[in-house]
Coordinates of C-alpha atoms in Angstrom, one line a residue:
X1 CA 271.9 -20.8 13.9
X2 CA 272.1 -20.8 10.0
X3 CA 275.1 -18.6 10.1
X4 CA 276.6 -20.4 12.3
X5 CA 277.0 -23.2 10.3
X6 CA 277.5 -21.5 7.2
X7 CA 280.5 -20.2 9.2
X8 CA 281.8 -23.6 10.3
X9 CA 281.7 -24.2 6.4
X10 CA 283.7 -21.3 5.0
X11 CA 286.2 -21.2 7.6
X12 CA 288.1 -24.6 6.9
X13 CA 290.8 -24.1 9.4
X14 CA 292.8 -27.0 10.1
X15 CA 293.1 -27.7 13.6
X16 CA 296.0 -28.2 16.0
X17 CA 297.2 -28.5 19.3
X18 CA 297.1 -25.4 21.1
X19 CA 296.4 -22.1 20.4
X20 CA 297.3 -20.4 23.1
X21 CA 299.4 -21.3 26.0
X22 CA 297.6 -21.5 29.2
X23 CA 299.4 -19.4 32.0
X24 CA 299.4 -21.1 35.9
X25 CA 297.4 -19.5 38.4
X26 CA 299.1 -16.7 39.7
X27 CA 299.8 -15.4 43.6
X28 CA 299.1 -11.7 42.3
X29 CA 298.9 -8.4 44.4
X30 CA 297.1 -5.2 42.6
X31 CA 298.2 -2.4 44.5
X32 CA 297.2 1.0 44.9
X33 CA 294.6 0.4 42.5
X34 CA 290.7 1.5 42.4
X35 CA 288.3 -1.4 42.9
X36 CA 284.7 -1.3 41.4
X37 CA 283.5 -4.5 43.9
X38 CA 280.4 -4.1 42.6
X39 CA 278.8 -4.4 45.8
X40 CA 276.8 -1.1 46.1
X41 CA 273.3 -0.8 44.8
X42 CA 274.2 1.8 42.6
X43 CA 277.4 4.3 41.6
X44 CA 276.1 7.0 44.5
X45 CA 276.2 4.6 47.4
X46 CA 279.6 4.8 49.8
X47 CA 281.6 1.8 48.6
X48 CA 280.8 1.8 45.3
X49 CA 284.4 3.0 44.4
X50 CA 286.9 2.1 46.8
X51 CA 290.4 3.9 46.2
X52 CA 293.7 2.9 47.2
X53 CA 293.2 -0.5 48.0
X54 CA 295.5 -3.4 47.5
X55 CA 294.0 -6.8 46.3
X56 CA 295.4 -10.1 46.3
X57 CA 294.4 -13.2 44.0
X58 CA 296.0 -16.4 44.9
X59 CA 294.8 -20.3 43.6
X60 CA 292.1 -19.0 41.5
X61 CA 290.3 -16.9 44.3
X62 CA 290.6 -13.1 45.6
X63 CA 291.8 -14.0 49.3
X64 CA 292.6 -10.8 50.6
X65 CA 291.5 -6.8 49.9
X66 CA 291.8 -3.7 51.8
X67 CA 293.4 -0.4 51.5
X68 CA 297.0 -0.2 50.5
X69 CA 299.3 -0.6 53.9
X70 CA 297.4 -2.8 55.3
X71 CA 297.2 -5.6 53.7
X72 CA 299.9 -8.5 53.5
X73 CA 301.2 -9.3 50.3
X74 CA 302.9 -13.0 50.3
X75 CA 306.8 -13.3 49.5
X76 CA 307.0 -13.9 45.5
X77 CA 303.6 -12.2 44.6
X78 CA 303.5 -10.8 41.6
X79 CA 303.2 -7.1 42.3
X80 CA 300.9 -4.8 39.8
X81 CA 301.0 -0.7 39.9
X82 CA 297.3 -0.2 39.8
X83 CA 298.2 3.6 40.2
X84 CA 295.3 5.6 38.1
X85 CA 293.9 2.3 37.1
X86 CA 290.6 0.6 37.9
X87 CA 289.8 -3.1 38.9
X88 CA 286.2 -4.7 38.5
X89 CA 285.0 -8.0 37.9
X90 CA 285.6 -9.3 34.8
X91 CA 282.9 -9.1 31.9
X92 CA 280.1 -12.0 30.8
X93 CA 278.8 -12.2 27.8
X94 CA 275.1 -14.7 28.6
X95 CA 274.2 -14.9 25.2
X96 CA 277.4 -16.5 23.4
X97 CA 277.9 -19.1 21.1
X98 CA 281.3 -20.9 20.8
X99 CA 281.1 -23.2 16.9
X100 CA 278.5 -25.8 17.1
X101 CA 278.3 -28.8 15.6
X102 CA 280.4 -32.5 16.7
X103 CA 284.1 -31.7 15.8
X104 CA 284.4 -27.9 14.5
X105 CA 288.3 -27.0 13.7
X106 CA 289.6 -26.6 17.4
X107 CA 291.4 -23.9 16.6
X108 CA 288.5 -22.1 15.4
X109 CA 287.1 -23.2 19.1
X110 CA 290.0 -21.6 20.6
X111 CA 290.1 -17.9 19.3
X112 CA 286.7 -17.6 19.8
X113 CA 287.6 -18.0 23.8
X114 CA 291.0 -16.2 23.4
X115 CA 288.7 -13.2 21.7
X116 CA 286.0 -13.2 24.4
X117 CA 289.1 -12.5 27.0
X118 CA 290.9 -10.4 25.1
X119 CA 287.9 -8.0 25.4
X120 CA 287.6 -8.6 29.1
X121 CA 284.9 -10.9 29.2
X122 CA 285.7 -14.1 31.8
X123 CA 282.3 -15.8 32.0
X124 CA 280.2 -16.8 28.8
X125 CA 276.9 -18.9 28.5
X126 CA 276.8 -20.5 25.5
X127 CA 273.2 -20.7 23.7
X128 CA 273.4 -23.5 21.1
X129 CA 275.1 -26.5 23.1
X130 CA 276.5 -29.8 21.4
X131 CA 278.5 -32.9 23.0
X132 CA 281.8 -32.0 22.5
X133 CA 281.3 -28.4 24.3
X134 CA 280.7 -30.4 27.8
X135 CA 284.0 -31.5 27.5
X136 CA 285.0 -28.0 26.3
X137 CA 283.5 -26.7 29.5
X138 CA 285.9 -29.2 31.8
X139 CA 288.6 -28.8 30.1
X140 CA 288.2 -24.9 30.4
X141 CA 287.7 -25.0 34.6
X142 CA 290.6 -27.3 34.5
X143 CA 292.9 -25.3 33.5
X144 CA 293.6 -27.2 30.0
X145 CA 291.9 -24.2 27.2
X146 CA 292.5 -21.0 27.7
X147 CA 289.2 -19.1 28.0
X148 CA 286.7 -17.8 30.1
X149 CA 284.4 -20.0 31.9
X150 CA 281.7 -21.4 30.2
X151 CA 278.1 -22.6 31.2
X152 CA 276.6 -25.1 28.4
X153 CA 273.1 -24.5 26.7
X154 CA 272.0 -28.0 25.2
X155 CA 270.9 -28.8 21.4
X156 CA 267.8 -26.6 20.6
X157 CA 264.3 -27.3 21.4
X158 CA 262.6 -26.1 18.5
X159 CA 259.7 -27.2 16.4
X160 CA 261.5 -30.3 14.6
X161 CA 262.7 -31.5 18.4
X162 CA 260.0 -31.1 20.0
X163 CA 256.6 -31.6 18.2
X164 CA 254.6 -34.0 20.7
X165 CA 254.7 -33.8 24.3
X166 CA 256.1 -37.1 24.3
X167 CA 259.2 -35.8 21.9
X168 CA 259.7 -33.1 24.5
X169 CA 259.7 -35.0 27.2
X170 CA 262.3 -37.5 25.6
X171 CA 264.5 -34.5 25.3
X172 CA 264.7 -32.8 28.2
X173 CA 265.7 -36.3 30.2
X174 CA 268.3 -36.6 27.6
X175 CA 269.9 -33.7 27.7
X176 CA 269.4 -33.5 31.6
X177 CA 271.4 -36.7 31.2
X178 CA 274.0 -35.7 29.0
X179 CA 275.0 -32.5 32.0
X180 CA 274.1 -29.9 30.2
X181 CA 273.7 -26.7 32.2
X182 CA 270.2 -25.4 30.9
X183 CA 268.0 -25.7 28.3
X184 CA 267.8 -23.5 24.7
X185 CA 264.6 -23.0 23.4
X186 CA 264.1 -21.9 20.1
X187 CA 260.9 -20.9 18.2
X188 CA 258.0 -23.6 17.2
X189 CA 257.6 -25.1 19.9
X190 CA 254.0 -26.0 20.5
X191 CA 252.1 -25.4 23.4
X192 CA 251.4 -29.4 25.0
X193 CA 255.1 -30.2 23.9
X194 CA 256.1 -26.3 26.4
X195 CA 253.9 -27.4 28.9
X196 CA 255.5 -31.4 29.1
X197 CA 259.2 -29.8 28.7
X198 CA 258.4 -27.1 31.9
X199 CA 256.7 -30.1 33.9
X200 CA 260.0 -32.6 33.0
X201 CA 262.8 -30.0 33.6
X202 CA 261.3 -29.2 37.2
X203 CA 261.5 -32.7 38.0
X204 CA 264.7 -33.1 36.3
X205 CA 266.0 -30.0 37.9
X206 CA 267.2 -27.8 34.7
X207 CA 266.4 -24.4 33.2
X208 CA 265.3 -23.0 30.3
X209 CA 266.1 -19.9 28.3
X210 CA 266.0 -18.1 25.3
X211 CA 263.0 -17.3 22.5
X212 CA 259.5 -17.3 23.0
X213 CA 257.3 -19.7 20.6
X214 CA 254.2 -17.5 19.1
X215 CA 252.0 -21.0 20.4
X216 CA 253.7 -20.1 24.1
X217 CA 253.4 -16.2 24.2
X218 CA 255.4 -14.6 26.4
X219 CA 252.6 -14.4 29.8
X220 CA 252.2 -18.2 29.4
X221 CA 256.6 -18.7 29.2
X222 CA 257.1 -16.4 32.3
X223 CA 254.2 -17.8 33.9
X224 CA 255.9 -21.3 33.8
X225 CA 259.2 -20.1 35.1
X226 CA 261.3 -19.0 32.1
X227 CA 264.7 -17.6 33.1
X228 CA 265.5 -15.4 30.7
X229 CA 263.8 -13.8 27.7
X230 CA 266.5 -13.5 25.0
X231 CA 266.2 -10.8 22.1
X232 CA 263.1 -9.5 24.0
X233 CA 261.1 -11.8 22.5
X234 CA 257.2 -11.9 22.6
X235 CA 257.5 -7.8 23.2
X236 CA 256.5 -6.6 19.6
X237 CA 253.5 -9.4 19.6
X238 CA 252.3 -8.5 23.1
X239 CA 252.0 -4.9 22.7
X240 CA 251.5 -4.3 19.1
X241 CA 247.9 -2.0 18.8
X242 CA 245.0 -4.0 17.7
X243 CA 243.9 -2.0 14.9
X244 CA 246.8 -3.5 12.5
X245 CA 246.1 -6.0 9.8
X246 CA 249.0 -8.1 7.9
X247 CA 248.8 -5.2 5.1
X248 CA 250.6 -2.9 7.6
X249 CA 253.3 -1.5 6.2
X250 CA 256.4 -2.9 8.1
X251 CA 257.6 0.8 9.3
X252 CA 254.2 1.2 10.4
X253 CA 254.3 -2.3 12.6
X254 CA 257.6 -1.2 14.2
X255 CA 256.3 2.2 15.3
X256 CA 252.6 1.0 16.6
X257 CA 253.6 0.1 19.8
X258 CA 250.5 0.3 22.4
X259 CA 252.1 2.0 25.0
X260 CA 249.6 0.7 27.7
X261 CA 250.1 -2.9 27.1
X262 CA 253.9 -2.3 26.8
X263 CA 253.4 -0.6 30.3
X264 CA 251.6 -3.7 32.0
X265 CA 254.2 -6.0 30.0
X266 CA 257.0 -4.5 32.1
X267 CA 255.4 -4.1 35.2
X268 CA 254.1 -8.0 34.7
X269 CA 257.9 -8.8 33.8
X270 CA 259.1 -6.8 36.5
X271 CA 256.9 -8.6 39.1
X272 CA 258.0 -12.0 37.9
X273 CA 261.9 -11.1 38.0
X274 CA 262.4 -12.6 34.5
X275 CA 266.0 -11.6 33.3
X276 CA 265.9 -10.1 29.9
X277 CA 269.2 -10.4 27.4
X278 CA 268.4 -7.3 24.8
X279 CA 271.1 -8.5 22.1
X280 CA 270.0 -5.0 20.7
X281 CA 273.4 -4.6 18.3
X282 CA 272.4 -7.8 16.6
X283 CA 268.9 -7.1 16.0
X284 CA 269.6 -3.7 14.5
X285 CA 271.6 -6.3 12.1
X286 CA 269.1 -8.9 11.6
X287 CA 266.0 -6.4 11.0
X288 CA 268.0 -3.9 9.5
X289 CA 269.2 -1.8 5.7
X290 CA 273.1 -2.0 6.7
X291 CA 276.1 -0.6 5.3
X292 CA 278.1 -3.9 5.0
X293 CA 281.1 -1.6 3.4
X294 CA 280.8 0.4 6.6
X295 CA 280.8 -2.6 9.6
X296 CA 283.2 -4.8 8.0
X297 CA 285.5 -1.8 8.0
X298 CA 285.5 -1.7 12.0
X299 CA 288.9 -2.9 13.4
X300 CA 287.3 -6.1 14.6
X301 CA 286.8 -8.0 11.5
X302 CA 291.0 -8.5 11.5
X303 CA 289.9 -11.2 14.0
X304 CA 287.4 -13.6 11.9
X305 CA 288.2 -15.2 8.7
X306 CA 287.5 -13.9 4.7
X307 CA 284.9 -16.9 4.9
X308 CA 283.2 -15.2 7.8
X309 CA 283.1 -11.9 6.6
X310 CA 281.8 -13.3 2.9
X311 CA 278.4 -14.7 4.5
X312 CA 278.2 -11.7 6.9
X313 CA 278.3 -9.6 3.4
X314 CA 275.5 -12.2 1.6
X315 CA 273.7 -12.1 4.7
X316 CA 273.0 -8.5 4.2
X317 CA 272.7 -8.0 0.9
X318 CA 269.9 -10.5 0.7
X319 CA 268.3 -8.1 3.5
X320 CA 268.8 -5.4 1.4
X321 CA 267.0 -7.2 -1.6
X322 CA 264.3 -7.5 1.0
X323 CA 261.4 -4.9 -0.3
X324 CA 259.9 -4.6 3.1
X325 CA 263.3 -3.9 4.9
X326 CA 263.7 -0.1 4.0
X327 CA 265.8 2.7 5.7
X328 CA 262.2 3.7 7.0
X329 CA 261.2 0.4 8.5
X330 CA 264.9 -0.2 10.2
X331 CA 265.0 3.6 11.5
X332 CA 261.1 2.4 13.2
X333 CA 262.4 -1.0 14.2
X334 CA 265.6 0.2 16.0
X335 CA 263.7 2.9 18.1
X336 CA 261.1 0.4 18.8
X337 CA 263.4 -2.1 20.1
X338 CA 264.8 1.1 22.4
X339 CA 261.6 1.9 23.2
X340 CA 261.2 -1.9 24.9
X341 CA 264.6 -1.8 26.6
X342 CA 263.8 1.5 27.9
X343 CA 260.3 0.7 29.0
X344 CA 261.5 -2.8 30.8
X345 CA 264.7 -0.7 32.3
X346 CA 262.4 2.0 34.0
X347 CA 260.1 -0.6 35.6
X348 CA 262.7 -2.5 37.3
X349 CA 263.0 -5.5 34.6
X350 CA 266.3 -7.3 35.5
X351 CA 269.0 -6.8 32.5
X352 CA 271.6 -9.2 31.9
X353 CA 274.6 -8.4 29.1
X354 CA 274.4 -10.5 25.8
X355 CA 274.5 -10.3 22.3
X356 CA 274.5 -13.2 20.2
X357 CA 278.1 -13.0 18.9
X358 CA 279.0 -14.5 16.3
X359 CA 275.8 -13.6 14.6
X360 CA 275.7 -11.4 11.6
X361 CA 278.4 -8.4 12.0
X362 CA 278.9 -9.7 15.8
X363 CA 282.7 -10.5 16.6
X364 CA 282.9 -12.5 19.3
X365 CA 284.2 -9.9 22.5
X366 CA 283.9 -7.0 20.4
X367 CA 280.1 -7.6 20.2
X368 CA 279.3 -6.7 23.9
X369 CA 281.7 -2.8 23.2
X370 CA 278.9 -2.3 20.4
X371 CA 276.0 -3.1 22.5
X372 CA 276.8 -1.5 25.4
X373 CA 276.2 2.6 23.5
X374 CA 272.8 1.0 22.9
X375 CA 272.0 0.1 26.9
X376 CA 273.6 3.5 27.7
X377 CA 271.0 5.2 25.1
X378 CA 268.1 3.4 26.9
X379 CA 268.6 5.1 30.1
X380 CA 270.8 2.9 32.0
X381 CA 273.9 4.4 33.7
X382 CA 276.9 2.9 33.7
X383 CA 276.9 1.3 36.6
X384 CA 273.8 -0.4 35.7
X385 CA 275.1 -1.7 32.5
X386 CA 278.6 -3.2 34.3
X387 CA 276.2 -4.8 37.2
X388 CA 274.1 -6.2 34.4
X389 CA 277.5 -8.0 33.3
X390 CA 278.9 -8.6 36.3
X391 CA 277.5 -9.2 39.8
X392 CA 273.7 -10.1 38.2
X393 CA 275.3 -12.8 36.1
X394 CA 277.0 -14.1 39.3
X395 CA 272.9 -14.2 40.4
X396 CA 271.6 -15.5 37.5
X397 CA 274.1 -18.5 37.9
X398 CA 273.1 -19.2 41.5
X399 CA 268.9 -18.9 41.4
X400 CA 268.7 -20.4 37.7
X401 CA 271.5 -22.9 37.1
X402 CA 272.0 -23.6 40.6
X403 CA 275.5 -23.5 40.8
X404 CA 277.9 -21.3 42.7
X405 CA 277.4 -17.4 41.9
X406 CA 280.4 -17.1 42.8
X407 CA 281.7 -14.2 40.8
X408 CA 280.8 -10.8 39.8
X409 CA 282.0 -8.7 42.6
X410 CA 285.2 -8.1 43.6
X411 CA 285.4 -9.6 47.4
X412 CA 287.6 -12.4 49.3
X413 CA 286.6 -15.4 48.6
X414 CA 285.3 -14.8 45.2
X415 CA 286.6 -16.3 42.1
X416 CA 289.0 -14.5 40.6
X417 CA 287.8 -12.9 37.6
X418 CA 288.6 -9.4 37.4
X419 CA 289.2 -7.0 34.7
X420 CA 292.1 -4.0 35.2
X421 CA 291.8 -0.6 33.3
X422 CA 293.3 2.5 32.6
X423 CA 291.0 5.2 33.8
X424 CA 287.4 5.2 35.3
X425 CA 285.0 3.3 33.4
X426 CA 282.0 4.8 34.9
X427 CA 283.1 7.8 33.5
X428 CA 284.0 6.2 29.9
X429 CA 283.0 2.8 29.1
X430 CA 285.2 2.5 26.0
X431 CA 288.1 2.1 28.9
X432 CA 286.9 -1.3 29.0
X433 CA 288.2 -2.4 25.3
X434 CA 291.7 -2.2 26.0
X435 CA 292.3 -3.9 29.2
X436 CA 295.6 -3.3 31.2
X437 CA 295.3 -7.1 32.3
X438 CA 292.2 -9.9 32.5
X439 CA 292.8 -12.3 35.1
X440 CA 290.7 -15.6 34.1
X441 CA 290.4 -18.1 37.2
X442 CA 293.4 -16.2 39.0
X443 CA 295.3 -16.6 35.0
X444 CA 296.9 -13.4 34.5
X445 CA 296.8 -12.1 30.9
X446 CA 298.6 -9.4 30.1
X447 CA 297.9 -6.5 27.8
X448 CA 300.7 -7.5 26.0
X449 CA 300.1 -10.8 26.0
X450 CA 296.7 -10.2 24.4
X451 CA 297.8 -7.6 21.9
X452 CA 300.3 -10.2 20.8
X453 CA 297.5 -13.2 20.9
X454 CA 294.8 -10.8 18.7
X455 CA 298.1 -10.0 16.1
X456 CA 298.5 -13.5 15.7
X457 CA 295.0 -14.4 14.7
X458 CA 294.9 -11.0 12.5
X459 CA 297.8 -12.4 10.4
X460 CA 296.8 -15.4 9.7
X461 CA 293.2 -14.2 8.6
X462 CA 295.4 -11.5 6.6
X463 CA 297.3 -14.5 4.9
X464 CA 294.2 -16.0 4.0
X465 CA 293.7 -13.1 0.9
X466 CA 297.3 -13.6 -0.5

């Protein structure tokens, strides 16, 4: 949250009009392409590929699919080869941030959306709301912003917003009020001031998501009907052996796990159905002794501003300065962190894709290429980690923010959101960072047309130095 505004501060970007023209919804026809629908329960099950097919998008929606031949494609489509090429839902990135504050440049607000799409990603939920992103959100399902659709966390509940019951209660009808989609909790929050927001928001009818205060604890948040765990908070307090004290060497913290309490944790969490966003990229960041030399040499960092890339830098060396955070206590705190995912993977936990871009060395888009290596290493196959970004989000929508799930698989009727790529991602995930094509709410984008769109904000954050 700090960083974010920190960012807002260095970037100083005059805003303007429009960054990106918005296309019209498209009558498209994908033919002899490869559909992932994401449909089957896993990559074994008939169905799960479906080869040859031709699929057609028209008004937003996929209206018609079946294999090549026999399906109708409507005078003036616009025909696409999907010879050798794949087509899946598009991406979601459910822990996102788009720049808080009232009035942040717009056209900072804009490549932010334009580099979530440009990696694929059509869905984000954004996890530090303020006013002007409700309008944001209509203006993206109208058509207006180009960008991927966006469900609005609201203004944190934290310590300072919520002290007293009464405080918490005062917020949640607020921001109930005010339409935002769910509710962002941060750390702090006392206990009475959980239990009045949990007894408010059911009668209110919104969600809640996100940390989980030490005064909670995680048995008491899932207990109450948390949606989803965020960072896996509460794990490292909840199964941590009871023989440490607080001289415990910080390496020696990360790597005493109690592996019977994580057990029960898992199978408690599995039982509940609570959806868990790891964010494991970032947190090998935030708890880590990184190379800033080597991260801000990845190709993404074209994409963010000088500013930006400054306070990513600061951010680490002051980590570095940090006696307790050694190569030895990052090397334990990474594997731990594994070690969770891994455990809550194997006993059924439900996984949903996030990473809490644009924290510290997280580009927006680019974030969810880096984290998905780290799901893969935890034991989930691939075709776990795309349903955890694709038709689980559509679920998490329905049964938490009660709104249409719409999305996620590739059917008829379904919103079109749909990613194309070269090649089998299944068998290579890293097809899925150059896309042939995103369609966004039945908007085609182009390859070229996002090549051209990154160049543009790579040159102007290449100006910036001369």
């Amino acid at each position: 949250m700090l960083l974010l505004a920190m960012v807002l501060l260095l970037v100083g970007t005059p805003a303007h009009a429009q960054l990106h023209d918005v296309p019209d919804r498209a009558t498209l026809a994908f033919e002899n392409v490869n559909v992932l629908p994401m449909t089957a329960a896993d990559e074994g099950d008939a169905g799960a590929v479906l080869p040859a097919q031709t699929v057609v998008v028209s008004d937003g929606r996929i209206v018609a699919m079946g294999p090549s031949g026999q399906v109708d494609v409507p005078d003036g489509a616009l025909r696409v080869d999907g010879s050798g090429r794949f087509l899946l839902p598009g991406l979601a990135e459910i822990h996102a941030h788009v720049p808080p504050g009232q009035d942040p440049p717009r056209e900072l607000v804009e490549e932010y959306l334009f580099l979530y799409l440009a990696n694929g990603i059509t869905t984000i939920r954004g996890m530090l709301g303020a006013p002007y992103q409700l309008e944001l959100r209509e203006e993206l399902r109208r058509g207006e912003v180009l960008g991927p659709r966006f469900y609005v966390g609201a203004p944190s509940v934290n310590a300072n917003t919520a002290p007293t019951p009464e405080a918490a209660e005062a917020l949640v009808r607020a921001h109930a009020e005010a339409g935002y989609d769910f509710l962002k909790i941060h750390p702090g929050v006392p206990r009475d001031s959980w239990d009045r927001m949990v007894e408010v928001a059911r009668e209110v009818g919104i969600t809640w998501a996100g940390h989980i205060p030490a005064d909670v604890g995680i048995d008491h948040a899932v207990a109450t009907g948390m949606a989803t765990i965020d960072h896996l908070d509460g794990f490292l307090q909840a199964t941590r052996r009871d023989d440490l004290s607080e001289d415990t060497p910080r390496e020696e913290v990360f790597a005493a796990t109690d592996p019977a309490k994580l057990e029960a944790l898992v199978e408690r969490l599995a039982r509940a159905g609570v959806w868990q966003v790891p964010t494991q990229y970032l947190w090998n960041h935030l708890n880590g002794y990184v190379d800033a030399d080597s991260l801000l040499a990845l190709p993404e960092f074209q994409y963010i501003s000088e500013g930006q890339r400054m306070g990513y830098r600061n951010q680490a060396e002051q980590r570095r300065r940090n006696p307790e955070i050694t190569p030895a206590s990052d090397a334990a705190h990474r594997a731990m962190r594994q070690d969770f995912l891994r455990a809550a993977h194997s006993a059924g936990v439900p996984i949903l894709m996030g990473t809490d871009s644009p924290q510290l060395f997280n580009v927006p888009g680019f974030a969810l290429h880096r984290e998905i290596p780290l799901m893969l290493d935890a034991g989930m196959s691939p075709y776990e980690v795309l349903v955890s970004g694709t038709r689980a989000v559509g679920e998490y929508v329905a049964s938490s923010l009660g709104q249409p799930g719409d999305f996620g698989t590739v059917q008829a009727g379904q919103r079109a959101d749909l990613l194309l790529v070269d090649g089998n991602p299944l068998e290579d995930m890293a097809r899925l960072q150059d896309p042939v094509g995103v369609v966004a709410d039945g908007r085609w984008l182009t390859r070229e047309a996002i090549r051209a769109g990154l160049d543009s904000i790579a040159v102007k954050y290449g100006d910036e130095g001369r």
